[in-house]
C-alpha cells in the first residue's frame, strides 16, 4: 500500500512539473494583442478556443466510454 501511495505521489509531482510550461501560454503579449482587438475579434478568438476543445474532449469521452464498456464486459465473462 505504501509503494502505491509513493508511486502515486511521484507521478502527480512529475505530472505537475511537466505541465508547468503550459502556464506560459497566457503570456502578456498574447493577452495584450487579444485585448486590443475589436469586440468581434475577441468573440472569434473565444469561439476558436471552444472549437479547438471539442475534438480532444470528444476523443477522451469516447475512450473512457470504451474503457468502461470493455471493463463491464470483462467482469461479466465467466472464465
PDB file of C-alpha atoms in Angstrom:
ATOM      1  CA  UNK A   1       0.000   0.000   0.000  1.00  0.00           C
ATOM      2  CA  UNK A   2       2.861   2.347   0.812  1.00  0.00           C
ATOM      3  CA  UNK A   3       4.504   1.624  -2.559  1.00  0.00           C
ATOM      4  CA  UNK A   4       1.284   2.547  -4.362  1.00  0.00           C
ATOM      5  CA  UNK A   5       0.928   5.745  -2.368  1.00  0.00           C
ATOM      6  CA  UNK A   6       4.563   6.722  -3.016  1.00  0.00           C
ATOM      7  CA  UNK A   7       4.354   5.975  -6.720  1.00  0.00           C
ATOM      8  CA  UNK A   8       1.144   7.984  -6.980  1.00  0.00           C
ATOM      9  CA  UNK A   9       2.794  10.928  -5.229  1.00  0.00           C
ATOM     10  CA  UNK A  10       5.800  10.748  -7.566  1.00  0.00           C
ATOM     11  CA  UNK A  11       3.508  10.521 -10.580  1.00  0.00           C
ATOM     12  CA  UNK A  12       1.483  13.559  -9.518  1.00  0.00           C
ATOM     13  CA  UNK A  13       4.583  15.594  -8.722  1.00  0.00           C
ATOM     14  CA  UNK A  14       6.243  14.786 -12.033  1.00  0.00           C
ATOM     15  CA  UNK A  15       2.992  15.471 -13.867  1.00  0.00           C
ATOM     16  CA  UNK A  16       2.621  18.867 -12.247  1.00  0.00           C
ATOM     17  CA  UNK A  17       6.205  19.760 -13.185  1.00  0.00           C
ATOM     18  CA  UNK A  18       5.676  18.565 -16.737  1.00  0.00           C
ATOM     19  CA  UNK A  19       2.683  20.880 -17.351  1.00  0.00           C
ATOM     20  CA  UNK A  20       4.363  23.929 -15.807  1.00  0.00           C
ATOM     21  CA  UNK A  21       5.441  25.325 -19.208  1.00  0.00           C
ATOM     22  CA  UNK A  22       1.788  25.384 -20.275  1.00  0.00           C
ATOM     23  CA  UNK A  23       1.160  28.198 -17.824  1.00  0.00           C
ATOM     24  CA  UNK A  24       3.347  30.381 -20.039  1.00  0.00           C
ATOM     25  CA  UNK A  25       0.649  30.263 -22.720  1.00  0.00           C
ATOM     26  CA  UNK A  26      -1.147  33.161 -21.036  1.00  0.00           C
ATOM     27  CA  UNK A  27       1.747  35.473 -21.852  1.00  0.00           C
ATOM     28  CA  UNK A  28       1.378  39.228 -21.598  1.00  0.00           C
ATOM     29  CA  UNK A  29       1.983  39.815 -25.296  1.00  0.00           C
ATOM     30  CA  UNK A  30      -0.785  37.438 -26.393  1.00  0.00           C
ATOM     31  CA  UNK A  31      -3.119  38.841 -23.768  1.00  0.00           C
ATOM     32  CA  UNK A  32      -2.436  42.435 -24.878  1.00  0.00           C
ATOM     33  CA  UNK A  33      -2.944  41.537 -28.552  1.00  0.00           C
ATOM     34  CA  UNK A  34      -6.267  39.856 -27.789  1.00  0.00           C
ATOM     35  CA  UNK A  35      -7.490  42.752 -25.633  1.00  0.00           C
ATOM     36  CA  UNK A  36      -6.554  45.337 -28.266  1.00  0.00           C
ATOM     37  CA  UNK A  37      -8.548  43.557 -30.965  1.00  0.00           C
ATOM     38  CA  UNK A  38     -12.132  44.655 -31.649  1.00  0.00           C
ATOM     39  CA  UNK A  39     -15.053  43.010 -29.876  1.00  0.00           C
ATOM     40  CA  UNK A  40     -15.802  40.797 -32.896  1.00  0.00           C
ATOM     41  CA  UNK A  41     -12.212  39.595 -32.920  1.00  0.00           C
ATOM     42  CA  UNK A  42     -12.374  38.714 -29.220  1.00  0.00           C
ATOM     43  CA  UNK A  43     -15.578  36.776 -29.780  1.00  0.00           C
ATOM     44  CA  UNK A  44     -13.960  34.963 -32.716  1.00  0.00           C
ATOM     45  CA  UNK A  45     -10.994  34.001 -30.517  1.00  0.00           C
ATOM     46  CA  UNK A  46     -13.351  32.692 -27.828  1.00  0.00           C
ATOM     47  CA  UNK A  47     -15.239  30.617 -30.392  1.00  0.00           C
ATOM     48  CA  UNK A  48     -11.986  29.332 -31.860  1.00  0.00           C
ATOM     49  CA  UNK A  49     -10.838  28.123 -28.446  1.00  0.00           C
ATOM     50  CA  UNK A  50     -14.120  26.294 -27.944  1.00  0.00           C
ATOM     51  CA  UNK A  51     -13.960  24.750 -31.426  1.00  0.00           C
ATOM     52  CA  UNK A  52     -10.403  23.550 -30.765  1.00  0.00           C
ATOM     53  CA  UNK A  53     -11.509  21.960 -27.474  1.00  0.00           C
ATOM     54  CA  UNK A  54     -14.297  19.872 -28.988  1.00  0.00           C
ATOM     55  CA  UNK A  55     -12.178  17.157 -30.731  1.00  0.00           C
ATOM     56  CA  UNK A  56      -9.917  16.309 -27.749  1.00  0.00           C
ATOM     57  CA  UNK A  57     -12.856  16.227 -25.363  1.00  0.00           C
ATOM     58  CA  UNK A  58     -14.811  14.034 -27.784  1.00  0.00           C
ATOM     59  CA  UNK A  59     -11.891  11.634 -28.132  1.00  0.00           C
ATOM     60  CA  UNK A  60     -11.476  11.427 -24.359  1.00  0.00           C
ATOM     61  CA  UNK A  61     -15.188  10.781 -23.805  1.00  0.00           C
ATOM     62  CA  UNK A  62     -15.138   8.081 -26.487  1.00  0.00           C
ATOM     63  CA  UNK A  63     -12.067   6.465 -24.935  1.00  0.00           C
ATOM     64  CA  UNK A  64     -13.499   6.476 -21.418  1.00  0.00           C
ATOM     65  CA  UNK A  65     -16.787   5.038 -22.697  1.00  0.00           C
ATOM     66  CA  UNK A  66     -14.908   2.241 -24.456  1.00  0.00           C
ATOM     67  CA  UNK A  67     -12.872   1.536 -21.334  1.00  0.00           C
ATOM     68  CA  UNK A  68     -15.986   1.247 -19.170  1.00  0.00           C
ATOM     69  CA  UNK A  69     -17.706  -0.897 -21.775  1.00  0.00           C
ATOM     70  CA  UNK A  70     -14.708  -3.224 -22.011  1.00  0.00           C
ATOM     71  CA  UNK A  71     -14.397  -3.338 -18.217  1.00  0.00           C
ATOM     72  CA  UNK A  72     -18.033  -4.315 -17.745  1.00  0.00           C
ATOM     73  CA  UNK A  73     -17.815  -6.951 -20.457  1.00  0.00           C
ATOM     74  CA  UNK A  74     -14.613  -8.368 -18.966  1.00  0.00           C
ATOM     75  CA  UNK A  75     -16.184  -8.539 -15.496  1.00  0.00           C
ATOM     76  CA  UNK A  76     -19.274 -10.354 -16.808  1.00  0.00           C
ATOM     77  CA  UNK A  77     -17.348 -13.042 -18.731  1.00  0.00           C
ATOM     78  CA  UNK A  78     -17.098 -16.247 -16.663  1.00  0.00           C
ATOM     79  CA  UNK A  79     -13.538 -17.517 -17.075  1.00  0.00           C
TER      80      UNK A  79
END
